[in-house]
Short mmCIF file of C-alpha atoms in Angstrom, two decimals:
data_model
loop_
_atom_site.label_atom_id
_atom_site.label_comp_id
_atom_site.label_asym_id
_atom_site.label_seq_id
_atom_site.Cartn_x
_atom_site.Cartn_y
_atom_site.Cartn_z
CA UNK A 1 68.65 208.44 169.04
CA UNK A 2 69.08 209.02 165.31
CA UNK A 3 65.74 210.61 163.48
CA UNK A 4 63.14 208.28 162.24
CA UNK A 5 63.68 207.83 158.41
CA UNK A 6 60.59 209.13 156.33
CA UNK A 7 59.09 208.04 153.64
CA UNK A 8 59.94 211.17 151.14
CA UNK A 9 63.11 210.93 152.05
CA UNK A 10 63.83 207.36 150.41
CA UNK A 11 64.01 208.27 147.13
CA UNK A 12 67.04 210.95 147.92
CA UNK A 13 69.47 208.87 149.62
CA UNK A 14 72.12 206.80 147.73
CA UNK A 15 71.68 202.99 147.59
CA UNK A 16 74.83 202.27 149.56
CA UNK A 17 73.60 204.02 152.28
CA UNK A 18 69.86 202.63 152.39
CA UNK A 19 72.07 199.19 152.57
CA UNK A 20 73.72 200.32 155.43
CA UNK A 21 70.88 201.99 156.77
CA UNK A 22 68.09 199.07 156.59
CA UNK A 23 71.71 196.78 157.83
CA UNK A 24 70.58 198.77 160.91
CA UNK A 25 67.29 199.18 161.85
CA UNK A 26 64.25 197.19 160.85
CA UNK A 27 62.11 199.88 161.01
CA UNK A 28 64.25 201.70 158.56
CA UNK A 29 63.73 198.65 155.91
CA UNK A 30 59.95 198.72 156.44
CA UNK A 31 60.19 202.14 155.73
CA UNK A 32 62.42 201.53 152.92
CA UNK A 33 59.98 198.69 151.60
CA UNK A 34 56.78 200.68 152.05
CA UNK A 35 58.36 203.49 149.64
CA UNK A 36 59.58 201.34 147.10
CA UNK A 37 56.41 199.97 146.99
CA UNK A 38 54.22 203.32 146.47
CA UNK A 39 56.51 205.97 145.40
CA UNK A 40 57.74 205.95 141.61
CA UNK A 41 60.43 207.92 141.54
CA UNK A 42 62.59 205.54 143.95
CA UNK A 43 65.89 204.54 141.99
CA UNK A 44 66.28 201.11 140.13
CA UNK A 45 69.39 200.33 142.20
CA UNK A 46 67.42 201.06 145.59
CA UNK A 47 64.55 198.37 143.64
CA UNK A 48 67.21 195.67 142.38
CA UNK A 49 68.59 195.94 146.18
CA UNK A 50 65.94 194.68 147.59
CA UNK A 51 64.91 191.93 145.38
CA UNK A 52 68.83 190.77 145.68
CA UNK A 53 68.65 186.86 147.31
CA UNK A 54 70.53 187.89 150.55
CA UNK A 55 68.15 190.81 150.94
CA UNK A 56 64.66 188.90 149.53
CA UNK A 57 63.55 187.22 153.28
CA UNK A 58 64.26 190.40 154.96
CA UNK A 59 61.97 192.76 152.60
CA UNK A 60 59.42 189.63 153.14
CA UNK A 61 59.80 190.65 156.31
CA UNK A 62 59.11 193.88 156.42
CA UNK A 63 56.18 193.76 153.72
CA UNK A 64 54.39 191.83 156.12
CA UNK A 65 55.16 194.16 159.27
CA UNK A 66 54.21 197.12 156.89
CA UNK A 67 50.75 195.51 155.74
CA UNK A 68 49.59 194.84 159.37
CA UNK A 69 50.42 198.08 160.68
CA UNK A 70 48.96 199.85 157.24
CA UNK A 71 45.91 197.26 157.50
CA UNK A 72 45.19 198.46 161.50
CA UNK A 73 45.81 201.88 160.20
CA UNK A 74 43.11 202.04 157.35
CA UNK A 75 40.35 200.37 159.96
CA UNK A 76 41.31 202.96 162.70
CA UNK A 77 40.77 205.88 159.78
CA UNK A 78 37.50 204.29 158.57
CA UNK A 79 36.35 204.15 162.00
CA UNK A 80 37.22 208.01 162.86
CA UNK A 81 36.65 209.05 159.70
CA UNK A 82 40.11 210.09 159.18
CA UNK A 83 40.40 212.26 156.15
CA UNK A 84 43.81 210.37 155.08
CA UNK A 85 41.59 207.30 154.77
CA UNK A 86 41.71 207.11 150.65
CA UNK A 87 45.83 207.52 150.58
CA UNK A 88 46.57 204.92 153.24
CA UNK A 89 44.43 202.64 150.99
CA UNK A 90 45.93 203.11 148.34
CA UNK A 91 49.33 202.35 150.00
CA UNK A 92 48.35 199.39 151.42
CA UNK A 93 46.88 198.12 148.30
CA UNK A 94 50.23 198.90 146.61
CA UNK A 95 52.22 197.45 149.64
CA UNK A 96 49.97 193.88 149.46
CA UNK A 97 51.08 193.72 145.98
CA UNK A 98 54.65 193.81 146.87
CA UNK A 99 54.43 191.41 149.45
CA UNK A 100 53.07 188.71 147.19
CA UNK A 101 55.86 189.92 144.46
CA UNK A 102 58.38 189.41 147.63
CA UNK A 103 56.72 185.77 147.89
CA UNK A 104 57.27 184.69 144.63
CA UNK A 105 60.63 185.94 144.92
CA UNK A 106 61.64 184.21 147.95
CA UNK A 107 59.88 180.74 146.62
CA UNK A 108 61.59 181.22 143.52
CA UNK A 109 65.05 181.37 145.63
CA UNK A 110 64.13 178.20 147.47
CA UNK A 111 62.59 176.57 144.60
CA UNK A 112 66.64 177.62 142.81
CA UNK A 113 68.43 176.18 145.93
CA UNK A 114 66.53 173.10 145.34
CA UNK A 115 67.27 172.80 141.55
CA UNK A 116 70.88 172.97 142.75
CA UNK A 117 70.39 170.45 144.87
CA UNK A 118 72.24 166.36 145.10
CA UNK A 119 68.42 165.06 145.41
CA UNK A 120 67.45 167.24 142.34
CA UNK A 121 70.24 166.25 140.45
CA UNK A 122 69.30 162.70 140.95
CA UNK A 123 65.62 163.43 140.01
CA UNK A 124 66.80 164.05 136.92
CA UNK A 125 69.79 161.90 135.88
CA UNK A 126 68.53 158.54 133.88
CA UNK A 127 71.33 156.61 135.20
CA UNK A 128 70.61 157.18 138.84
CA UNK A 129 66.60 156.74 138.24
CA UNK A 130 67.16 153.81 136.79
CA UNK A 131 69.39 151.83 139.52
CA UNK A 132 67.28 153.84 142.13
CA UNK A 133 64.15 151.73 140.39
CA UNK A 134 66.36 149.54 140.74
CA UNK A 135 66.67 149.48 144.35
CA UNK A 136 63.24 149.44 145.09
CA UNK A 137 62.44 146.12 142.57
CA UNK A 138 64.99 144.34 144.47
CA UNK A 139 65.34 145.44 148.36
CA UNK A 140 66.82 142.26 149.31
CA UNK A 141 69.53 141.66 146.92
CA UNK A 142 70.41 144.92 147.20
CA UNK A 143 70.54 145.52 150.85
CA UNK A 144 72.75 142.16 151.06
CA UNK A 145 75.18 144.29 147.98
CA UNK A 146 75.04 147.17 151.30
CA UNK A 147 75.50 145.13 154.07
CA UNK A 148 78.68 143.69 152.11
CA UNK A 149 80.08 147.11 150.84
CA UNK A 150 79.37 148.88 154.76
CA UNK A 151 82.02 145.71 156.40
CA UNK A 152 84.31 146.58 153.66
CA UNK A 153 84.33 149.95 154.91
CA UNK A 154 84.20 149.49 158.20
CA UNK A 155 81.07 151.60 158.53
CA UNK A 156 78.94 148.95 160.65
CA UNK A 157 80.84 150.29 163.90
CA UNK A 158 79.70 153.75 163.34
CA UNK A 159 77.19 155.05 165.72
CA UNK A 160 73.92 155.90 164.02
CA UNK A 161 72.71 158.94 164.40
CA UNK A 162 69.34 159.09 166.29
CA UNK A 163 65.83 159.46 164.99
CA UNK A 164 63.96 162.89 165.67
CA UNK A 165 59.99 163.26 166.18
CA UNK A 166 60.90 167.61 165.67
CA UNK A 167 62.87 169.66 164.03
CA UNK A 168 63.56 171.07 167.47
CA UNK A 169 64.63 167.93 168.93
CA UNK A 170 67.48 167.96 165.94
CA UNK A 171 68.31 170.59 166.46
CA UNK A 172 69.07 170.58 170.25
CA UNK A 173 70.49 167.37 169.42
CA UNK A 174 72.82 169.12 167.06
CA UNK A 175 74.10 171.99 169.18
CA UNK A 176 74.87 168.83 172.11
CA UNK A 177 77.25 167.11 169.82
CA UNK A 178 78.43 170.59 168.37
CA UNK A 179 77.06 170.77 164.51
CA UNK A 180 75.78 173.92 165.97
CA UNK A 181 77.65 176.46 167.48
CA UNK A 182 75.26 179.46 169.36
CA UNK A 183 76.60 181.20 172.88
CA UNK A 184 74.99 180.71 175.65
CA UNK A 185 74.09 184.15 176.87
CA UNK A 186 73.16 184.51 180.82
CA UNK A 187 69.59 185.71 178.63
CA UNK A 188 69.63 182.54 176.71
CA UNK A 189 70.10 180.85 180.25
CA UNK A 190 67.41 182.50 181.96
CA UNK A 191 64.82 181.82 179.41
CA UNK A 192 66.03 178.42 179.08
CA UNK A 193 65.13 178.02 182.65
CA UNK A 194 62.24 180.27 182.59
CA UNK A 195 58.57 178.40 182.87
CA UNK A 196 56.30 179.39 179.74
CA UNK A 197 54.74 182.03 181.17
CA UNK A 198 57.57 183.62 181.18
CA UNK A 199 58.83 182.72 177.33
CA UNK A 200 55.47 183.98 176.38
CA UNK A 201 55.90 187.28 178.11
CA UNK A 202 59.27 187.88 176.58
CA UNK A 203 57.97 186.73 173.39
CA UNK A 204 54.90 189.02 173.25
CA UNK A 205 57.12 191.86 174.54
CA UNK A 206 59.19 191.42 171.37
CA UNK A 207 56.62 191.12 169.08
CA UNK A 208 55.06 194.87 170.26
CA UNK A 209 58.69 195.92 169.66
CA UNK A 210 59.73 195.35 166.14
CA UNK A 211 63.05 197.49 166.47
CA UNK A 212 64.45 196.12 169.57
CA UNK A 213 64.63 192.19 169.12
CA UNK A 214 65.00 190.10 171.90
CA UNK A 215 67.64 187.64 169.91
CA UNK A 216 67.71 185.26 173.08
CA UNK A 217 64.66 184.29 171.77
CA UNK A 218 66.40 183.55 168.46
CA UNK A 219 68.97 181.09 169.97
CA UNK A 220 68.70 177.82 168.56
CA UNK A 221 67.44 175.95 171.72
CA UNK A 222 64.61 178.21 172.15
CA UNK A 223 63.07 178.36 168.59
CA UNK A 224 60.82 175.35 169.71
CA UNK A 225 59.60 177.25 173.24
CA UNK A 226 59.56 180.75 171.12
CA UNK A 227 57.02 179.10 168.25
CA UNK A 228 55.21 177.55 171.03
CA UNK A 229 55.12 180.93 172.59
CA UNK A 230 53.99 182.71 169.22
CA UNK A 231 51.10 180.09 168.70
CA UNK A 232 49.38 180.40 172.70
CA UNK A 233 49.47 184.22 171.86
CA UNK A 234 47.49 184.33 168.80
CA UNK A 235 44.81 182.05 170.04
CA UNK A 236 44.91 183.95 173.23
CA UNK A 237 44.28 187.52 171.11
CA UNK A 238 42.23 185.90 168.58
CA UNK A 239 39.05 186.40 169.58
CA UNK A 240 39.75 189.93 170.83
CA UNK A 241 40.73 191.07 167.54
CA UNK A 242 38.04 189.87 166.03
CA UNK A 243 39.48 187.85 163.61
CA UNK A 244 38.65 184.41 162.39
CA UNK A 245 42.42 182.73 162.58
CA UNK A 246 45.51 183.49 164.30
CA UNK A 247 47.12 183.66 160.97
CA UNK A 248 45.64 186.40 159.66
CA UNK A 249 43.41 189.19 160.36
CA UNK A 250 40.97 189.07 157.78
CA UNK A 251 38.21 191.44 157.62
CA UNK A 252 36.41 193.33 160.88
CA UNK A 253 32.76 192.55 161.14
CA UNK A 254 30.19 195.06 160.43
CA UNK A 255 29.30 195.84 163.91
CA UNK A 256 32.87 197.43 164.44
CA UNK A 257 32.19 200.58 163.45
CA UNK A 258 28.84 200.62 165.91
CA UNK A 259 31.43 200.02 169.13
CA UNK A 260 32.24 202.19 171.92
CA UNK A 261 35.22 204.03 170.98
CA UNK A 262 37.00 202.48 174.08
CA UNK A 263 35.65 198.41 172.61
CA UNK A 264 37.30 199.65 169.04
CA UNK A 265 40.36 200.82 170.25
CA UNK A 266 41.14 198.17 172.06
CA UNK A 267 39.88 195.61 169.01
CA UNK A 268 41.91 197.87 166.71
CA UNK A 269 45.09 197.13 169.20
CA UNK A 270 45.08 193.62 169.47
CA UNK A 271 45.09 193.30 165.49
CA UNK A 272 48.18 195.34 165.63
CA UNK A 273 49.66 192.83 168.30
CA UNK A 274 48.49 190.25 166.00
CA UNK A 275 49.77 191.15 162.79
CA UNK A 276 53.44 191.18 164.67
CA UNK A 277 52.98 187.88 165.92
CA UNK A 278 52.03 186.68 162.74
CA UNK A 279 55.43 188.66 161.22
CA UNK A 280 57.53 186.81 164.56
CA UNK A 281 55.88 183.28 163.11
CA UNK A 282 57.24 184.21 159.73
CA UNK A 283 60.47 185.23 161.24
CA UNK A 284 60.38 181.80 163.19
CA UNK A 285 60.17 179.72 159.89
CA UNK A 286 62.98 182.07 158.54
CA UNK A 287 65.08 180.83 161.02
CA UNK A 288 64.66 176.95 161.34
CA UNK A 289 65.15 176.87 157.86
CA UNK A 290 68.31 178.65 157.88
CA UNK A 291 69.31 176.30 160.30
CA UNK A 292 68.01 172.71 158.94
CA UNK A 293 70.14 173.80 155.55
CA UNK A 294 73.02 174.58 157.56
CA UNK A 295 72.66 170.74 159.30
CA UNK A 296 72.10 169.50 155.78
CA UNK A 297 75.16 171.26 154.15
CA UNK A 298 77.24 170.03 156.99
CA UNK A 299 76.05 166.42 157.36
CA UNK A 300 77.46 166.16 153.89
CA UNK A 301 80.74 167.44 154.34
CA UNK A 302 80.68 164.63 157.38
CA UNK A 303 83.74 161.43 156.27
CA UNK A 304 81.02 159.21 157.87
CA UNK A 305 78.38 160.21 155.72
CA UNK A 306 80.43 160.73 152.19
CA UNK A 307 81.37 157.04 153.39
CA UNK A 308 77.77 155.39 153.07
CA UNK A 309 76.60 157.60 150.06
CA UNK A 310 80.08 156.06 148.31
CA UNK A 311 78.79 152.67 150.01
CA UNK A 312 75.27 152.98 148.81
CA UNK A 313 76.68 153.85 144.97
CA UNK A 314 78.88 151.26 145.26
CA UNK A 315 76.02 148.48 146.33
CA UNK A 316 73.33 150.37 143.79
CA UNK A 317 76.52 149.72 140.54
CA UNK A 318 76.58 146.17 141.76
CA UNK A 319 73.20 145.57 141.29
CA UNK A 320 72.79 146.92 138.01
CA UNK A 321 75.85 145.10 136.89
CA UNK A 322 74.31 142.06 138.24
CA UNK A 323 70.83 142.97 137.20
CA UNK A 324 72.05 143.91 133.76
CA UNK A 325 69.37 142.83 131.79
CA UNK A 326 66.05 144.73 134.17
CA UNK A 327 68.15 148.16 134.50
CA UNK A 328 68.84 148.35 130.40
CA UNK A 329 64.85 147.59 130.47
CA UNK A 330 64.58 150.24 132.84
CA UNK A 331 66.66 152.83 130.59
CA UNK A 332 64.94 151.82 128.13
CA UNK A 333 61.24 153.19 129.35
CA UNK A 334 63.45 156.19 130.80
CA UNK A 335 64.64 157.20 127.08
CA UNK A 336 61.19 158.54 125.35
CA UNK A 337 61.54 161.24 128.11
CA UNK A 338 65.11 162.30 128.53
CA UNK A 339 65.71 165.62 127.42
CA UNK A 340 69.28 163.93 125.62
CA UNK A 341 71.37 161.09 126.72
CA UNK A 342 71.25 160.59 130.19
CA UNK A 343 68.68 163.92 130.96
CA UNK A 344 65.65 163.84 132.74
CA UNK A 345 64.23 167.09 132.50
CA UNK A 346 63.12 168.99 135.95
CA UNK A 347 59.14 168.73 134.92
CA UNK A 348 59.36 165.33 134.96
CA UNK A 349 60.55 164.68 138.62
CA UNK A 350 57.93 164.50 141.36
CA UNK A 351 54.97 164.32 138.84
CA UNK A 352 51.92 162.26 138.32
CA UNK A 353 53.81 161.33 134.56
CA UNK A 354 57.07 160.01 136.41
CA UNK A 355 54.92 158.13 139.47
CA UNK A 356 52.82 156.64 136.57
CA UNK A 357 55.78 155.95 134.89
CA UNK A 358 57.48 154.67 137.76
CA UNK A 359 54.52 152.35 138.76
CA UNK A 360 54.04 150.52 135.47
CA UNK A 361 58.03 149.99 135.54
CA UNK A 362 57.95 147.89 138.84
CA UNK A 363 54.92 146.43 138.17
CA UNK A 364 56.41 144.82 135.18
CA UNK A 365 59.68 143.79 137.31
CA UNK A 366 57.31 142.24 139.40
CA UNK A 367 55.22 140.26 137.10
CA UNK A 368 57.83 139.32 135.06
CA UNK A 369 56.28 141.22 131.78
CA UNK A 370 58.82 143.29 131.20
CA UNK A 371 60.91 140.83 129.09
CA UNK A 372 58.49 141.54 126.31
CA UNK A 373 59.58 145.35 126.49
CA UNK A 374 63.39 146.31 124.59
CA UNK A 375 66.03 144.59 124.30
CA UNK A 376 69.22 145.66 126.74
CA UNK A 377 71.49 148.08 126.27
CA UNK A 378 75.01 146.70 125.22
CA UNK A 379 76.90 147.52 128.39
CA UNK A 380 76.33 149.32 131.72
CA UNK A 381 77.14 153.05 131.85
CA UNK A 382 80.34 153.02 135.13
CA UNK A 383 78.45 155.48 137.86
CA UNK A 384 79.59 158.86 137.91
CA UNK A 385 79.69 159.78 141.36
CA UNK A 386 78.40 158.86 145.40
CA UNK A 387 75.55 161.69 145.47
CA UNK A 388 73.17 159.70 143.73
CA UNK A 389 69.73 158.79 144.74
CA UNK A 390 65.84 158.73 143.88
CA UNK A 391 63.11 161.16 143.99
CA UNK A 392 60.19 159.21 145.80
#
């Protein structure tokens, strides 16, 4: 077994090999994580590694491992009177800090991915805000425009897919009709099978491990059993570690440090257990996610559905070609806010200002007032594409 990586010896080694190292071995990355955090002389490469976006949910990862273990630690000292008390402190102070730096990071990566993304880009496009007001003034005309375009296409014969109460029942339903692709391992199998007792056995035994992962538990099918797993064991250790929440340790009451040595120890043990649970439930999310955007990127590379977003910008053109006059009103309350012709910008979708905005808009569709507001626009912008849509 190779030597446990220490923290002085971070700073030494070459970026390249930290990335293969921490490729590795989790433990290696918390150690990695911890030193970057408290050590100042660690290299700007070995910084601007971590904080990279296919590296960001893994140092989350660790951060969080690293502050529950520091966080037992620093009770455990208090309580002995450990003279390293003051220094582990400090690190975990210095480690905490990271992890919410780590958190911003990673939200800021989402929050990108979503900026990038076809509902986004409808948020913000005029055009498509306008006939996707449009929509919603006049269901009826335009789900006849639909109807129409779908027989054109032939799309009424296609089987719609399902509807989900879970993420876990897409999901299953996904790897059945083979969106997701994940080998069945004879461990996968046996779990599968297994009753929960036994999921929550294997799950706790890979939560007190954080090197060895059990990755059956990571298989796609059992995410749902594995959460469920994660969630009986913190309210089963709750109480024991004398914490308010399963999701987070908080702060030991005063008493503690009046208990038996043999009452702390084992208090001071199941907050360790519990910290890794709460790191598994992290690493839970981490995964579903990854796997919801990988249905989502796929179900729009599907003919079927490329098909009824073309058939739903076909029907929304019609209607504002046939509602000419209430979608140039429409533009027309749009314009104060766009950012240039056509624009939106980002800090206007999914605020109070647009849902305001939005409101007095189809009220005045409604009650007919809006024939007072400007006069239409010359001519009807052609639609530029089949990804288009409405932010609610």
């Amino acid at each position: 077994m190779a030597e446990r990586l220490r923290l002085s010896d971070v700073e030494r080694i070459p970026t390249d090999r930290l990335a293969e190292l921490i490729t590795e071995s989790f433990d290696t990355l918390v150690t990695v994580a911890i030193a970057e955090a408290t050590n100042g002389y660690i290299p700007q490469r070995t910084r601007r590694l971590l904080r990279k976006a296919e590296w960001r949910l893994d140092w989350q990862d660790a951060l969080l491992c690293a502050c529950g273990e520091l966080q037992v630690a620093v009770e455990r000292m208090r309580y002995t009177g450990d003279p390293r008390l003051e220094a582990t402190e400090h690190r975990l102070r210095r480690v905490r800090h990271r992890r919410h730096e780590a958190g911003i990071l990673v939200k800021k990566l989402r929050r990108n991915d979503f900026n990038r993304s076809a509902e986004r880009r409808s948020g913000t496009n005029s055009r498509l805000t306008a006939q996707g007001w449009l929509r919603v003034a006049f269901p009826d005309e335009y789900a006849d425009l639909l109807r129409q375009e779908r027989v054109r296409r032939n799309l009424d014969d296609a089987p719609e897919e399902p509807c989900f109460s879970n993420v876990h029942e897409h999901i299953t339903y996904a790897c059945a009709c083979g969106q997701i692709t994940a080998p069945r391992t004879p461990e996968v199998e046996d779990l599968l099978a297994a009753s929960g007792i036994a999921v929550r056995h294997a799950a706790a035994d890979d939560a007190k491990n954080q090197e060895e992962r059990n990755m059956a538990l990571r298989h796609p099918l059992l995410l749902g059993r594995w959460e469920n797993a994660l969630r009986e064991l913190g309210y089963m250790v709750v109480e024991q570690a004398c914490a308010a929440t399963p999701h987070g340790l908080g702060t030991l009451p005063d008493d503690f440090y009046a208990l038996p040595q043999e009452r702390a120890i084992s208090v001071l043990n199941a907050r360790r257990f519990l910290a890794a649970i709460q790191q598994r439930r992290l690493e839970y999310k981490r995964y579903v996610r990854q796997i919801t955007q990988a249905l989502r990127e796929r179900e729009r590379e599907s003919p079927y559905v490329i098909a009824s977003a073309e058939a739903k910008a076909t029907a929304s053109q019609f209607l504002s070609e046939s509602r000419a006059a209430e979608y140039a009103y429409i533009r027309a309350e749009l314009r104060p806010h766009e950012e240039y012709d056509g624009s939106l910008p980002r800090s206007l979708a999914n605020s109070p200002q647009r849902a305001e905005l939005k409101r007095r808009v189809l009220a005045a569709l409604a009650e007919g007032t809006w024939t007072r507001s400007a006069p239409p626009e010359p001519a009807v912008t052609p639609f530029s594409g089949p990804d288009g849509g409405d932010l609610p």
